[in-house]
Tab-separated table of C-alpha atoms in Angstrom:
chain	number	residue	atom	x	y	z
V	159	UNK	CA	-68.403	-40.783	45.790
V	160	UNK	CA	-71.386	-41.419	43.793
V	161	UNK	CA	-71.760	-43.117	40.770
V	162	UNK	CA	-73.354	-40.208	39.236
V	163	UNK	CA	-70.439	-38.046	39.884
V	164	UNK	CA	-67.839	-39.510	37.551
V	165	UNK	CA	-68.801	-38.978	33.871
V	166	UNK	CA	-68.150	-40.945	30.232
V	167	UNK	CA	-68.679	-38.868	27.230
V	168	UNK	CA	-67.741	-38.918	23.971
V	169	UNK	CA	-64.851	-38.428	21.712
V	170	UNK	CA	-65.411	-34.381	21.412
V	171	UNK	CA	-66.004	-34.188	25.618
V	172	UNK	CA	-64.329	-31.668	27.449
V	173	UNK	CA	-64.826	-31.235	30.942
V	174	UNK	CA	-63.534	-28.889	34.023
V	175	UNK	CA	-62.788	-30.559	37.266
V	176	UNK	CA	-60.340	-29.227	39.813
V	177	UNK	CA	-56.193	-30.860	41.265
V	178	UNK	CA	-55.638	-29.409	44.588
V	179	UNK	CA	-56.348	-25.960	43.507
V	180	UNK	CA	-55.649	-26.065	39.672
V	181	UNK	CA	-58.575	-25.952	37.257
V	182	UNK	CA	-58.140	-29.131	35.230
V	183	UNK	CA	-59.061	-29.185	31.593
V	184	UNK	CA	-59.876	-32.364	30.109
V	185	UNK	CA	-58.509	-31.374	26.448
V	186	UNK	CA	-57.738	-34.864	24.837
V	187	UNK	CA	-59.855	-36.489	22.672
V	188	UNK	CA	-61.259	-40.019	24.962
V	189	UNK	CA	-59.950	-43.259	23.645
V	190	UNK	CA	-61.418	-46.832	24.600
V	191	UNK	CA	-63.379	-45.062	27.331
V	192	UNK	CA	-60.776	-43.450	28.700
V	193	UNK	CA	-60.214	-39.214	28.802
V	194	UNK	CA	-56.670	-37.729	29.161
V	195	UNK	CA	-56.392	-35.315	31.392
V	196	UNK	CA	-54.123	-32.064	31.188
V	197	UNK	CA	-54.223	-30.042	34.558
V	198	UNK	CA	-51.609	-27.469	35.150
V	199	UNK	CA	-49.063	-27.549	36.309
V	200	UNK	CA	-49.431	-30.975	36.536
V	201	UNK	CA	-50.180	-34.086	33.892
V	202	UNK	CA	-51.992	-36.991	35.298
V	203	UNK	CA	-52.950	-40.298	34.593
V	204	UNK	CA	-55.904	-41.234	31.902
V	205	UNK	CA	-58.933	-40.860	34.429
V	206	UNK	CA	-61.625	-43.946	33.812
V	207	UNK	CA	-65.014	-42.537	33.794
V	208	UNK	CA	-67.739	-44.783	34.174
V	209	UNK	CA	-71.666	-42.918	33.958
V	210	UNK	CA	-73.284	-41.855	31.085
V	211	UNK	CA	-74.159	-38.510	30.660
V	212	UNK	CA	-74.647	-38.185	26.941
V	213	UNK	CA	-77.637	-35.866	27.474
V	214	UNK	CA	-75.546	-33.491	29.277
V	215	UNK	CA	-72.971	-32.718	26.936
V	216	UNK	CA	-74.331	-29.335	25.732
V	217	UNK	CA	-74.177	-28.169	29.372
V	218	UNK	CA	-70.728	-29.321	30.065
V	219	UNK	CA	-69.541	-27.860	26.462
V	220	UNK	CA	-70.788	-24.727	27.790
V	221	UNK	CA	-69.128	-24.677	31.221
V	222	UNK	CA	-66.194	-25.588	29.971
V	223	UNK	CA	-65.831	-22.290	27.457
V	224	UNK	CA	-66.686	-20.528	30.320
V	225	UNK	CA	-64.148	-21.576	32.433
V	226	UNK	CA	-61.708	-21.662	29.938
V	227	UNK	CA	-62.540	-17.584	29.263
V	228	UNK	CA	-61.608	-16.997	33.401
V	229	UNK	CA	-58.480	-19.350	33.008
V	230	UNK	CA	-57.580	-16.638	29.671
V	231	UNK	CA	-57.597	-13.996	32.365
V	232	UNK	CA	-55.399	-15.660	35.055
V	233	UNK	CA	-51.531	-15.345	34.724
V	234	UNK	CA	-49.192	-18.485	34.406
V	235	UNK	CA	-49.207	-20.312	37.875
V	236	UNK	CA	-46.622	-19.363	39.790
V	237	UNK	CA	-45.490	-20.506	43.078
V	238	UNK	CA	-46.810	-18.118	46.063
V	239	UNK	CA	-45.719	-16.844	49.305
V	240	UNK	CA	-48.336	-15.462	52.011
V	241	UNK	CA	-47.565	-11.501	52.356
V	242	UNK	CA	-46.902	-10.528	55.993
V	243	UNK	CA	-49.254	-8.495	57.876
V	244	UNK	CA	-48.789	-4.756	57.042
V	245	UNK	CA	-50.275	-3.420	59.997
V	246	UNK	CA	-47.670	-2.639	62.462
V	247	UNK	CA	-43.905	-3.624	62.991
V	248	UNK	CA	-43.475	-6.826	63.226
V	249	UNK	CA	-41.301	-9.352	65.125
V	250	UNK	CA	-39.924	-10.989	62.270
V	251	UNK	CA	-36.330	-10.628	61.759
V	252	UNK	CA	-35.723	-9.870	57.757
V	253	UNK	CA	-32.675	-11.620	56.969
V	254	UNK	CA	-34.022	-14.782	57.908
V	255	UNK	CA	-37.441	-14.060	56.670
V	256	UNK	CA	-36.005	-13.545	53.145
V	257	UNK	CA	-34.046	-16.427	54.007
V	258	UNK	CA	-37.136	-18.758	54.826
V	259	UNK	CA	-38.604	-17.722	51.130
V	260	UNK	CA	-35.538	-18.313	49.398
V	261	UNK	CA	-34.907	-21.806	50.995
V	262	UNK	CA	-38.552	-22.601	50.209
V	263	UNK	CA	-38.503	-21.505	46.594
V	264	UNK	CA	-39.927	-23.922	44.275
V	265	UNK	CA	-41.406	-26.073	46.883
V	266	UNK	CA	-45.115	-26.656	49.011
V	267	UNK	CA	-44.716	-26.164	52.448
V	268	UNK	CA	-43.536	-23.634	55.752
V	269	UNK	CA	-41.132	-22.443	57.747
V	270	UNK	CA	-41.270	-20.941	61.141
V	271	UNK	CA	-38.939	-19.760	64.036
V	272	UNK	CA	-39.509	-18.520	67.389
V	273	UNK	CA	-38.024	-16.625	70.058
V	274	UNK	CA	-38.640	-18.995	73.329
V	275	UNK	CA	-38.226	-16.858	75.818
V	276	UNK	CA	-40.623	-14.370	74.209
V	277	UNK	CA	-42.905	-16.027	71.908
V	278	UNK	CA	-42.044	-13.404	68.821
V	279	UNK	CA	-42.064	-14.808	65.962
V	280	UNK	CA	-38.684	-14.294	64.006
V	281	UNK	CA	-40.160	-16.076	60.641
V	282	UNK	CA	-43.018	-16.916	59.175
V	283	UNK	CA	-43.386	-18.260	55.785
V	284	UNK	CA	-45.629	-20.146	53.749
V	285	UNK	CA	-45.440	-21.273	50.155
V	286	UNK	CA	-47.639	-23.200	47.982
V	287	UNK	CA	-47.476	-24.341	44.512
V	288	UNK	CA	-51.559	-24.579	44.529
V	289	UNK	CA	-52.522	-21.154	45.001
V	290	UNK	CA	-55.468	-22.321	47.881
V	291	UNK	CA	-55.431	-19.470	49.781
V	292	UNK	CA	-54.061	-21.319	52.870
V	293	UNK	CA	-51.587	-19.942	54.955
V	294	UNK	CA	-49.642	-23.350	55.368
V	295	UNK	CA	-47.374	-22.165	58.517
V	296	UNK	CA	-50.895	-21.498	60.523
V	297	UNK	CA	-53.799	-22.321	59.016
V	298	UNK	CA	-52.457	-25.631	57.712
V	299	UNK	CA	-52.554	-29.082	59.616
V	300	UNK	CA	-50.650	-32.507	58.901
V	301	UNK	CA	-49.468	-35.652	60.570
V	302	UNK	CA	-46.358	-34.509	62.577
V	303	UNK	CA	-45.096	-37.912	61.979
V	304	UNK	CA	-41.990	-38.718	64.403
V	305	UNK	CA	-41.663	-34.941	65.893
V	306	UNK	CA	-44.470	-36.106	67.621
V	307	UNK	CA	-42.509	-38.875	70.218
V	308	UNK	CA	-41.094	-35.516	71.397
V	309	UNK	CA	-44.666	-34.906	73.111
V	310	UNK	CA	-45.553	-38.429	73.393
V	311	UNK	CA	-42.152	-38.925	75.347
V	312	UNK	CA	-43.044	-36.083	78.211
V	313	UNK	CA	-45.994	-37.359	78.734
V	314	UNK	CA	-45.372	-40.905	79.254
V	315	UNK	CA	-42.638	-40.034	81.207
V	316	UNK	CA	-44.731	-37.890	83.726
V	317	UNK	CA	-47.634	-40.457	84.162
V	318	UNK	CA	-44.915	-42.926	85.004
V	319	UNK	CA	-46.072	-45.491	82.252
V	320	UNK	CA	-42.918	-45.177	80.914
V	321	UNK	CA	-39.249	-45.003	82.345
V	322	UNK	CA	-35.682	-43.720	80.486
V	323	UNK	CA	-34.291	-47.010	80.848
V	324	UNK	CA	-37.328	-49.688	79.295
V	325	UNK	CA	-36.387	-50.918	76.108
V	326	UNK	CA	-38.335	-52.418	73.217
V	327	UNK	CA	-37.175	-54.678	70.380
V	328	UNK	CA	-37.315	-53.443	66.837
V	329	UNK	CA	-36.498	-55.691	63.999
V	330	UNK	CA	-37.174	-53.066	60.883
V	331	UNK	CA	-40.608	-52.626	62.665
V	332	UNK	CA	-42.275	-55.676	64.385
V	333	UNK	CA	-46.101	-57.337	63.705
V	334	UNK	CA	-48.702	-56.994	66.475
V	335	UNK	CA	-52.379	-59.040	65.823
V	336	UNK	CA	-51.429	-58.922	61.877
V	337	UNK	CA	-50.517	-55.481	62.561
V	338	UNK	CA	-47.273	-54.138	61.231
V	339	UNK	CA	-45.489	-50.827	61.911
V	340	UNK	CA	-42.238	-50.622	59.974
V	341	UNK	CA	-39.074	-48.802	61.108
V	342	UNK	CA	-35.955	-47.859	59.675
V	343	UNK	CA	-32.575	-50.156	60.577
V	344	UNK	CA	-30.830	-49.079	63.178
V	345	UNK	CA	-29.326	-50.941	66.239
V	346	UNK	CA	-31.746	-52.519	69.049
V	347	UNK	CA	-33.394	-52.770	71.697
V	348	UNK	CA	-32.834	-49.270	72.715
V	349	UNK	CA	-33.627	-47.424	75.759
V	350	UNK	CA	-35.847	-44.074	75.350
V	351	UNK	CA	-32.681	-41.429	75.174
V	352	UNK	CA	-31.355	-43.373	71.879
V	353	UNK	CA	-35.536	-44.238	70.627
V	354	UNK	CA	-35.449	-40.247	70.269
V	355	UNK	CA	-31.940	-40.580	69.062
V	356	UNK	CA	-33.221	-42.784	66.324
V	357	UNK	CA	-36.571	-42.126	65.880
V	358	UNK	CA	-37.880	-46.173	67.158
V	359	UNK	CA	-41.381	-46.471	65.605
V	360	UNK	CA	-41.580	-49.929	67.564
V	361	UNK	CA	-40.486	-48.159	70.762
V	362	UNK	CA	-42.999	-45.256	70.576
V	363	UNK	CA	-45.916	-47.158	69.025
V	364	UNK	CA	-45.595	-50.222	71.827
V	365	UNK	CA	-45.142	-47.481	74.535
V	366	UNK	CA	-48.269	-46.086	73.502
V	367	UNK	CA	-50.384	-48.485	73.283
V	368	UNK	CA	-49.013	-50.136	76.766
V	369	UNK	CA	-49.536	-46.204	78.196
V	370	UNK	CA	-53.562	-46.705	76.748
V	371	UNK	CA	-54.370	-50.213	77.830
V	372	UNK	CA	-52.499	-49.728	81.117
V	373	UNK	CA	-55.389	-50.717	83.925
V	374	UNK	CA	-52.972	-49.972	86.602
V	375	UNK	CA	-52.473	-46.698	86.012
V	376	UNK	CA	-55.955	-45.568	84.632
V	377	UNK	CA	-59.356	-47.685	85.267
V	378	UNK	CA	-60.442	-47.245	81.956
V	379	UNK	CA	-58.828	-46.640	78.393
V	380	UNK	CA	-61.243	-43.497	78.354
V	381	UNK	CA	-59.449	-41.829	81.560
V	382	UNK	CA	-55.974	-42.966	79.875
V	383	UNK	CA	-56.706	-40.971	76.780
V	384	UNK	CA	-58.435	-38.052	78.046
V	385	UNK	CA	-55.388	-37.624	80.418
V	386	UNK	CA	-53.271	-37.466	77.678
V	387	UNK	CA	-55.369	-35.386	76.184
V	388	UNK	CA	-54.747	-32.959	78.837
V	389	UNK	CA	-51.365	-33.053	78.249
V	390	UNK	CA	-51.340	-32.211	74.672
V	391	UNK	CA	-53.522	-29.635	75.150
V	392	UNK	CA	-51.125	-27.980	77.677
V	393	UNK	CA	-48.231	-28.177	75.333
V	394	UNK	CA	-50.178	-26.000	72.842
V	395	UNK	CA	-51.669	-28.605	70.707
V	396	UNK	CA	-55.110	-29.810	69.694
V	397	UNK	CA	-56.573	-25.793	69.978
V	398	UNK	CA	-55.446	-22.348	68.989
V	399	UNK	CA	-52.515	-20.933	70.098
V	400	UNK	CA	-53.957	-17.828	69.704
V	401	UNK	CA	-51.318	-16.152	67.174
V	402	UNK	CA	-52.157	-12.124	65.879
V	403	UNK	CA	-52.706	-13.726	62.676
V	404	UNK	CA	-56.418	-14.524	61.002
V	405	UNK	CA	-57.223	-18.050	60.094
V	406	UNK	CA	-55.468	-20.157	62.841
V	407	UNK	CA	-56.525	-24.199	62.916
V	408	UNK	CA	-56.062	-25.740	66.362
V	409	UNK	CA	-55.360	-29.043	64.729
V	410	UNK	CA	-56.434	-32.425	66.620
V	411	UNK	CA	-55.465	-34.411	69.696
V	412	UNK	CA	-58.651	-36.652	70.310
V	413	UNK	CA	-60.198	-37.665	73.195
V	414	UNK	CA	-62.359	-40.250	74.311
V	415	UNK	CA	-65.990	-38.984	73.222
V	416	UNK	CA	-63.978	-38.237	69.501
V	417	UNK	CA	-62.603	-41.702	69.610
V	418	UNK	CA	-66.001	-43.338	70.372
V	419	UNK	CA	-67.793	-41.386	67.240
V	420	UNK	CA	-64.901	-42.252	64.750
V	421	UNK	CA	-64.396	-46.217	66.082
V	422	UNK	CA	-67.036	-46.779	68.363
V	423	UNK	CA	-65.349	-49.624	70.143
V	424	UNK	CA	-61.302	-48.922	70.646
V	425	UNK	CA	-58.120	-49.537	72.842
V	426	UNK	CA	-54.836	-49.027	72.918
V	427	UNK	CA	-54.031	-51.106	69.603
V	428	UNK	CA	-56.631	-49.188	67.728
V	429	UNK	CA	-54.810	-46.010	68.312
V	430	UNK	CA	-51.433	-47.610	67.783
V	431	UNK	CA	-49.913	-45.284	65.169
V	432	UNK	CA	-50.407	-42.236	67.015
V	433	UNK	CA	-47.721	-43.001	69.219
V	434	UNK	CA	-45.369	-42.034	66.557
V	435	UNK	CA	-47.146	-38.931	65.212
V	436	UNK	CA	-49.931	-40.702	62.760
V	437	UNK	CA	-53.715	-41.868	62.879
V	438	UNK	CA	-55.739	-39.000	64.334
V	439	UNK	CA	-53.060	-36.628	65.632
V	440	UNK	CA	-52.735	-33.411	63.075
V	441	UNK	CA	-51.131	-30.161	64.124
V	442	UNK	CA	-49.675	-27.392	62.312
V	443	UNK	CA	-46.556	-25.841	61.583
V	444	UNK	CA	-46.750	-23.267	63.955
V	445	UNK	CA	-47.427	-25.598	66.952
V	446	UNK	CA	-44.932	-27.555	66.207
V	447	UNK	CA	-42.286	-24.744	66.421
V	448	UNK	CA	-44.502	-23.467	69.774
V	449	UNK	CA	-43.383	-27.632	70.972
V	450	UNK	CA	-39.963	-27.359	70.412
V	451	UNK	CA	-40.158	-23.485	72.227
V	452	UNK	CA	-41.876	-25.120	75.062
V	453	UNK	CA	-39.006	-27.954	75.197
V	454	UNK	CA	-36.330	-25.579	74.806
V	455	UNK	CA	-37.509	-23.404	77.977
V	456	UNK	CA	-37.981	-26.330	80.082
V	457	UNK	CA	-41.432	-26.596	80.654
V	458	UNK	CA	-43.284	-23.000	79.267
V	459	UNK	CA	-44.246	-21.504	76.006
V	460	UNK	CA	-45.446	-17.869	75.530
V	461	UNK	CA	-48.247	-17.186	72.842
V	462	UNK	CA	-46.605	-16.668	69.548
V	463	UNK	CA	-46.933	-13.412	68.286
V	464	UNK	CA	-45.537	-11.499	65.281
V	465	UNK	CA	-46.593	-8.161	66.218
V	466	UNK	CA	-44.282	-5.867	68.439
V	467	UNK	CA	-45.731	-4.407	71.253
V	468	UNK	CA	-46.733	-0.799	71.244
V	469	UNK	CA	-49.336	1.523	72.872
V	470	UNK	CA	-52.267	-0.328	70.742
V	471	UNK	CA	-50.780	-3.489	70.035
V	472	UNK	CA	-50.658	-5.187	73.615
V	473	UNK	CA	-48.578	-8.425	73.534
V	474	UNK	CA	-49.599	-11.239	75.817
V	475	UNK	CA	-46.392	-12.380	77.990
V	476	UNK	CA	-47.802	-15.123	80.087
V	477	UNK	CA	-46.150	-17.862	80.967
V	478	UNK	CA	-48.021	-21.184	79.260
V	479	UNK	CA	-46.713	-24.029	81.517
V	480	UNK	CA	-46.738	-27.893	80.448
V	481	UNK	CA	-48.622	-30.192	82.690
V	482	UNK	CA	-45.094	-32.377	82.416
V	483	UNK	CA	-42.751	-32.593	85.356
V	484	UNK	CA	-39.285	-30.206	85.154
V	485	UNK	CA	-37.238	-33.413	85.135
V	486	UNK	CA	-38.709	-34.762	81.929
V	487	UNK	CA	-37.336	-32.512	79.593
V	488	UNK	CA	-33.827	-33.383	80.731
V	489	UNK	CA	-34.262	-37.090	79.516
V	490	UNK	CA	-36.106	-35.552	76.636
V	491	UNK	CA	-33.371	-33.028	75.581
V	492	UNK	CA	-30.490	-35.570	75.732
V	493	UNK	CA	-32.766	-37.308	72.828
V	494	UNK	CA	-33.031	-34.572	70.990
V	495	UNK	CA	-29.667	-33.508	70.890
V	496	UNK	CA	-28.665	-37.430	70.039
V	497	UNK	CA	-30.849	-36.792	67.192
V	498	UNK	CA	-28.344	-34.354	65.907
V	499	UNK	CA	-25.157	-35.703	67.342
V	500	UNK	CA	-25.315	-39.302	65.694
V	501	UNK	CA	-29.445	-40.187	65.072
V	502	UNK	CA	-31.531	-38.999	61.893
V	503	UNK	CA	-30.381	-35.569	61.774
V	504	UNK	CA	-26.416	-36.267	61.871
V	505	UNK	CA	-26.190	-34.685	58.748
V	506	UNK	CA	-26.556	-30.885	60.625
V	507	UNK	CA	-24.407	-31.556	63.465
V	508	UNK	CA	-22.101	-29.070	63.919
V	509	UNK	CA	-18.958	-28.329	66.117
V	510	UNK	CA	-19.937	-24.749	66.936
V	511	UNK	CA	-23.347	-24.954	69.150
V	512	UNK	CA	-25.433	-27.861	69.977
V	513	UNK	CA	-28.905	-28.284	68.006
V	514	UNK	CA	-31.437	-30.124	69.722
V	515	UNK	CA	-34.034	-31.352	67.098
V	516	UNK	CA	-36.177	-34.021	66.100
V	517	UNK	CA	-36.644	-35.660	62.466
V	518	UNK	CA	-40.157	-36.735	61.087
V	519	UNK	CA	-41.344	-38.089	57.766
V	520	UNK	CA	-45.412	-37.947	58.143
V	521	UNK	CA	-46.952	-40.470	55.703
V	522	UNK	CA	-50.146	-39.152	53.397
V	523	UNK	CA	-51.572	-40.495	50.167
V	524	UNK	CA	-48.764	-38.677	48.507
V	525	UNK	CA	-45.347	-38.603	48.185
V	526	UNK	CA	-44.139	-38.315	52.615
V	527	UNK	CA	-43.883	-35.077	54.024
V	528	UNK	CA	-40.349	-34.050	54.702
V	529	UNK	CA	-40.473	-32.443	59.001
V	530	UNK	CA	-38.478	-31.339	61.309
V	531	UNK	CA	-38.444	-29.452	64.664
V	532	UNK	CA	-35.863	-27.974	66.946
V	533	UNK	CA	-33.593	-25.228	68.968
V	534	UNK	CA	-30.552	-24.071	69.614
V	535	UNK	CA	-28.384	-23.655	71.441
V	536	UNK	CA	-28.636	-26.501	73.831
V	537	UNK	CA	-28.139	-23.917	76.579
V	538	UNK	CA	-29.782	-20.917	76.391
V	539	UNK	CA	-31.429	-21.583	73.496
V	540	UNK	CA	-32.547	-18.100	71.288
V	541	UNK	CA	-34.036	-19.886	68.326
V	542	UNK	CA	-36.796	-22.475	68.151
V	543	UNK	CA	-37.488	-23.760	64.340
V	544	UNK	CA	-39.695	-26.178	62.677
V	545	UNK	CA	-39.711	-26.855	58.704
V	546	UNK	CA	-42.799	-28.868	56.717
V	547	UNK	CA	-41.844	-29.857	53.189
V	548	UNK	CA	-44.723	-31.034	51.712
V	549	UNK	CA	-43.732	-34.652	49.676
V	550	UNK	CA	-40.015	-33.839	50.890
V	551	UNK	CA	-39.276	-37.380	51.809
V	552	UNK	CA	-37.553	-38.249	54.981
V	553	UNK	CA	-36.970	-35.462	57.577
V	554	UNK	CA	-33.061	-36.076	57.468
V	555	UNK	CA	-33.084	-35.324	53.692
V	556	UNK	CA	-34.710	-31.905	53.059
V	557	UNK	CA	-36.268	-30.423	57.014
V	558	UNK	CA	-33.657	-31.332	59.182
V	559	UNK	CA	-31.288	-29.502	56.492
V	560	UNK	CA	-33.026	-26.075	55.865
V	561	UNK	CA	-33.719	-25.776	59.644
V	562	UNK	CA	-29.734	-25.841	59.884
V	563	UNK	CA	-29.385	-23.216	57.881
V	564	UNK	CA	-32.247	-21.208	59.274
V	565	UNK	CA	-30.737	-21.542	62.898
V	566	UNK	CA	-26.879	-20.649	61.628
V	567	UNK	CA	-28.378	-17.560	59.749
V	568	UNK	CA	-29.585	-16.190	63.487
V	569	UNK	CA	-27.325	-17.236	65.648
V	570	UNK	CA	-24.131	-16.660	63.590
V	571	UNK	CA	-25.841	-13.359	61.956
V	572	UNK	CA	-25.254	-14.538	58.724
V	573	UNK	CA	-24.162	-17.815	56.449
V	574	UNK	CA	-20.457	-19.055	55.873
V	575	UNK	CA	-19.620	-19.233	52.162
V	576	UNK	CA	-20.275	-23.366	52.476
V	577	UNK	CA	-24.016	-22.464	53.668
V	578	UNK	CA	-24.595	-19.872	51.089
V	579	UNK	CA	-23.368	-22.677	48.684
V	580	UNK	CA	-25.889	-25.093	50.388
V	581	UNK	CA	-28.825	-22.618	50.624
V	582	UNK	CA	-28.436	-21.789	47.333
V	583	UNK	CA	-28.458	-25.230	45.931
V	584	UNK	CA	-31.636	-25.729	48.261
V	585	UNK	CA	-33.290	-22.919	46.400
V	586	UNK	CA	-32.963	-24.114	43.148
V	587	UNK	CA	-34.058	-28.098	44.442
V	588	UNK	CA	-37.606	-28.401	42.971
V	589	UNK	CA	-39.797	-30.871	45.101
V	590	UNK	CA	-43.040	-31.719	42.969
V	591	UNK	CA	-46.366	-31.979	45.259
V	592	UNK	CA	-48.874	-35.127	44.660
V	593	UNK	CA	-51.944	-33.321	43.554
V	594	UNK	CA	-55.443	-34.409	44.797
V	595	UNK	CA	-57.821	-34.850	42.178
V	596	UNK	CA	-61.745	-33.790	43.252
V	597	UNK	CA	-63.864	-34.875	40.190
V	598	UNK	CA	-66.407	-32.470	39.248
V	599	UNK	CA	-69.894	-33.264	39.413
V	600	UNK	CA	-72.790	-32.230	37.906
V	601	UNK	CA	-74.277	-31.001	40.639
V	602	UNK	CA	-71.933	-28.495	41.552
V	603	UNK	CA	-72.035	-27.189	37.340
């Protein structure tokens, strides 16, 4: 940012910038060169503003009344929820629609579930506490943080660069050319089943990186990543799913002409932390639940949809198949359901049908992002689900748990008293989002 963006004014200043949606009005009188700012609904830190505009004063004064005579119009902010389409009958089923919005009440973030076998989407919500217009579940994208070894694992696995049984040491993380990656305790080395299990950051990230600097198996760390590339794509990621639904991001799985624009020179240490869902990797919320469709039916995913069919809505029912090999998912699955059983998302395990999930806790400049993705059941799985809690914290603590109660609510038709209990102690848990401030400069004025 430019020096002549930031501004220091006087005493009597008031200015109008904008936090991550939120007009912020600079209303305190500046002390020792500092202003206060008061943004709603949000109070941040004393902002240090280093150019002089003296001159400009009048202008800002007048800018600022104007704004401030829109903001007099505009009711108290409110948390939101995207309205469904109203265009048709939809897919979504309405008990755990209304469930989604309850469970996401006073939070940032999504929820979405899927039908594998079909590709309709049962729910679809989106709630944000910044009023940007996005529709988080679609239009949305993030680091999927450790759901991401999910897709990292099938691939691997199907290029041969990786088998079930190799293990890697992991020591709370371990240091690579001055290079750390941290990790959570748990018990090692492990072999891939129980990395899944676990969620290894050493396993993944090493496996990675071997998979990209592997000369055996590819001549050149190009051919290694646009191979992968392939993959991803074929699992739904990195492009459009093509939802009924305006606004849809394809997110980002790079290849090798991206990764010689952003780095220039790179290799398989350069791209480390993607192998456990960070760096360049973003995807949304609804390709993540399409991932853990296409997992739970073994190897396809139908485009999601949230329209029924009729005679002029015409649903596309073709069969989206993964470029990994049948066998993969079986080594992939027991992970997934170790996840559950006794790994990161223990906490949802239940005796009554098997979830098969994965935990992730994607790392920003904020508070982490609270993730998780899965199905259920095991076996003929109807349900696919993936949860993004924006500044949630770990995946086990707030994801991993609403998912639960999003999967019991379908598959059981309803909660038990306990759920109800938990759901409604999950509605009233507020999780407060780390704004981004975007000075305002007189340019834009």
């Amino acid at each position: 940012m430019r020096a002549s963006s930031l501004l220091r004014v006087g005493d009597d200043a008031r200015i109008v910038s904008t936090v991550g949606g939120f007009f912020q009005l600079i209303l305190f009188p500046a002390q020792n060169g500092d202003v206060m700012a008061k943004s709603y609904p949000f109070i941040k830190k004393s902002l240090p503003l280093c150019a002089i505009y003296q001159q400009r004063l009048k202008m800002i004064r007048h800018w600022f009344r104007f704004f401030c005579s829109l903001i007099l119009l505009i009711p108290a902010f409110q948390l939101s929820a995207q309205q469904l389409p109203t265009d048709g009958k939809l897919t979504v089923h309405p008990d755990l629609q209304q469930l989604g919005e309850a469970l996401l009440q006073n939070k940032q973030g999504s929820i979405v579930a899927i039908e594998p076998g079909t590709g309709r989407i049962l729910a679809l919500v989106s709630r944000d506490k910044v009023d940007d217009g996005l529709n988080r579940a679609i239009s949305k994208t993030y680091s999927p943080g450790s759901t991401f070894k999910v897709a990292q694992a099938l691939e691997m696995l199907s290029e041969g660069t990786l088998v079930p049984e190799k293990t890697y040491p992991c020591h709370k993380g371990f240091y690579f050319n001055k290079i750390h990656i941290g990790c959570h305790p748990h018990r090692a080395p492990l072999a891939l089943v129980d990395a899944i299990g676990q969620s290894c950051n050493s396993y993944f990230c090493k496996a990675f990186q071997e998979m990209v600097d592997n000369r055996e198996a590819y001549p050149t760390q190009f051919r290694a990543i646009n191979r992968w590339h392939q993959y991803m794509l074929s699992m739904g990621l990195g492009k459009p799913l093509g939802v009924d639904l305006p606004n849809e991001n394809g997110g980002l799985m790079p290849d090798s002409a991206y990764l010689r624009n952003t780095h220039h020179r790179w290799n398989g240490t350069t791209l480390i932390w993607m192998g456990m869902g960070q760096g360049e990797v973003k995807v949304t919320p609804l390709q993540l639940c399409n991932l853990a469709a296409l997992v739970a039916n073994r190897g396809y995913y139908i485009k999601p949809h949230i329209h029924e069919a009729s005679a002029v809505v015409k649903v596309d029912t073709t069969r989206h198949y993964c470029l990994a090999k049948p066998w993969a998912y079986d080594t992939v699955i027991k992970g997934m359901y170790k996840a559950v059983k006794n790994g990161t998302a223990a906490s949802i395990h239940n005796t009554h049908y098997d979830i098969c999930g994965k935990t992730g806790t994607a790392e920003n400049k904020g508070d982490d992002h609270s993730v998780f993705m899965g199905f259920a059941p095991m076996q003929h799985p109807t349900i696919a689900v993936s949860v993004y809690i924006e500044n949630g914290g770990f995946g086990a603590d707030m994801a991993a748990p609403l998912a639960a109660l999003m999967i019991e609510q379908y598959i059981n038709g309803g909660l038990s008293e306990k759920s109800k209990h938990r759901a409604l102690k999950w509605e009233n848990k507020e999780v407060g989002i780390t704004p981004v401030l975007i000075p305002v400069t007189l340019d834009n004025l």
